[in-house]
XYZ file of N, CA and C in Angstrom:
162
model
N 12.899 -35.513 -18.231
C 14.347 -34.994 -18.158
C 15.034 -36.375 -18.877
N 14.857 -36.855 -19.553
C 15.503 -37.776 -20.230
C 15.593 -37.605 -21.445
N 16.504 -38.893 -21.757
C 17.377 -38.533 -23.384
C 18.591 -37.710 -23.243
N 19.093 -37.362 -24.377
C 20.123 -37.040 -25.037
C 20.230 -35.841 -23.991
N 19.266 -34.742 -23.731
C 19.337 -33.349 -23.212
C 19.780 -33.136 -21.822
N 19.351 -34.663 -21.227
C 20.080 -34.720 -19.995
C 21.331 -34.943 -19.551
N 21.904 -35.961 -20.513
C 22.900 -36.675 -20.775
C 23.907 -35.780 -20.623
N 23.382 -34.826 -21.748
C 24.038 -33.866 -22.479
C 24.498 -32.800 -21.288
N 23.669 -32.574 -20.838
C 23.694 -31.331 -19.331
C 24.502 -31.917 -18.501
N 24.581 -32.772 -18.314
C 25.384 -33.225 -17.082
C 26.483 -33.550 -17.562
N 26.770 -34.397 -18.535
C 28.580 -34.450 -18.850
C 28.959 -32.793 -19.237
N 28.314 -31.719 -19.438
C 28.721 -30.364 -19.605
C 29.074 -29.775 -18.635
N 28.159 -30.415 -17.390
C 28.781 -29.644 -16.154
C 29.925 -30.323 -15.720
N 29.938 -31.796 -15.839
C 31.434 -32.746 -15.202
C 32.435 -31.837 -16.162
N 32.418 -31.840 -17.289
C 33.361 -31.530 -18.186
C 34.130 -29.534 -17.510
N 32.758 -28.853 -17.496
C 33.013 -27.493 -17.210
C 33.645 -27.291 -15.706
N 33.549 -28.446 -14.701
C 34.098 -28.340 -13.383
C 35.266 -28.376 -13.389
N 35.364 -29.636 -14.459
C 36.950 -30.147 -14.094
C 37.848 -29.593 -15.283
N 37.616 -28.733 -16.355
C 38.430 -28.144 -16.896
C 38.342 -26.745 -16.611
N 37.365 -26.044 -15.853
C 37.590 -25.067 -14.669
C 38.383 -25.173 -13.983
N 38.789 -26.262 -13.453
C 39.584 -26.432 -12.263
C 41.023 -26.209 -12.989
N 41.070 -26.948 -13.944
C 42.679 -27.026 -14.517
C 43.197 -25.264 -14.596
N 42.356 -24.826 -15.193
C 42.036 -23.399 -16.523
C 42.288 -22.078 -15.237
N 42.079 -22.835 -13.981
C 41.896 -21.756 -12.979
C 40.983 -20.686 -12.627
N 39.604 -21.083 -13.225
C 38.329 -20.465 -13.303
C 37.555 -20.433 -11.974
N 37.941 -21.613 -11.303
C 37.484 -21.867 -9.947
C 37.984 -22.983 -9.031
N 37.998 -22.689 -7.723
C 38.707 -23.681 -7.008
C 38.301 -24.974 -6.989
N 38.686 -25.898 -6.400
C 38.289 -27.501 -6.075
C 36.828 -27.673 -5.633
N 36.459 -26.672 -5.002
C 35.086 -26.963 -4.193
C 34.127 -26.558 -5.143
N 34.218 -25.529 -5.818
C 33.259 -25.197 -6.975
C 33.129 -26.510 -7.904
N 34.755 -26.801 -8.007
C 34.440 -28.129 -9.390
C 33.686 -29.449 -8.861
N 33.858 -29.721 -7.657
C 33.188 -31.040 -7.520
C 31.690 -30.347 -7.274
N 30.789 -28.829 -7.294
C 29.826 -28.957 -7.194
C 29.361 -29.386 -8.223
N 30.257 -28.964 -9.275
C 29.391 -28.812 -10.643
C 29.550 -30.529 -11.094
N 30.894 -31.301 -10.551
C 30.671 -33.089 -10.876
C 29.620 -33.749 -10.334
N 29.174 -33.116 -8.522
C 28.255 -33.657 -8.070
C 26.977 -33.354 -8.588
N 26.961 -32.239 -9.204
C 25.623 -31.511 -9.960
C 25.464 -32.396 -11.263
N 26.101 -32.470 -11.850
C 26.221 -33.431 -13.508
C 26.113 -34.807 -13.164
N 26.647 -35.405 -11.950
C 25.839 -36.754 -11.660
C 24.572 -37.074 -10.843
N 24.286 -36.071 -10.371
C 22.890 -35.640 -9.989
C 21.812 -35.375 -11.035
N 22.123 -35.113 -11.955
C 21.421 -34.974 -13.109
C 20.998 -36.241 -13.868
N 22.035 -37.496 -14.204
C 21.944 -38.333 -14.661
C 21.360 -39.168 -13.813
N 21.447 -39.186 -12.301
C 20.380 -40.091 -11.543
C 18.960 -39.522 -11.200
N 18.852 -38.481 -11.703
C 17.723 -38.059 -11.605
C 16.779 -38.290 -13.019
N 17.148 -38.200 -14.133
C 16.909 -38.125 -15.192
C 16.830 -40.283 -15.614
N 17.608 -40.641 -14.928
C 17.343 -42.551 -14.890
C 16.390 -42.657 -14.226
N 15.915 -42.223 -13.223
C 14.870 -42.348 -11.739
C 13.439 -42.096 -12.926
N 13.714 -40.923 -13.538
C 12.274 -40.532 -14.622
C 12.068 -41.415 -15.327
N 13.095 -41.719 -15.970
C 12.919 -42.856 -17.149
C 12.368 -44.012 -16.602
N 13.178 -44.687 -15.716
C 12.505 -46.059 -14.802
C 11.112 -46.295 -14.095
N 10.788 -44.639 -13.677
C 9.270 -44.328 -13.230
C 8.097 -44.583 -14.703
N 8.950 -43.957 -15.712
C 7.883 -43.598 -16.616
C 7.345 -44.862 -17.741
N 8.212 -46.562 -17.148
C 8.027 -47.604 -18.125
C 6.983 -48.170 -17.162
N 6.371 -49.153 -18.274
C 4.849 -49.896 -17.764
C 5.350 -51.130 -16.814
């Protein structure tokens, strides 16, 4: 889960959450779920990268 794919997925999740809120696709609770999910992906990706280093 490291590299550009993880960061791209996280960024898209945050972007979809914020833009979807402004466009009325979902409410603020769903927006925060997407944002927190995206930040969680970044955190997990960082921990996996860190664990893989000798």
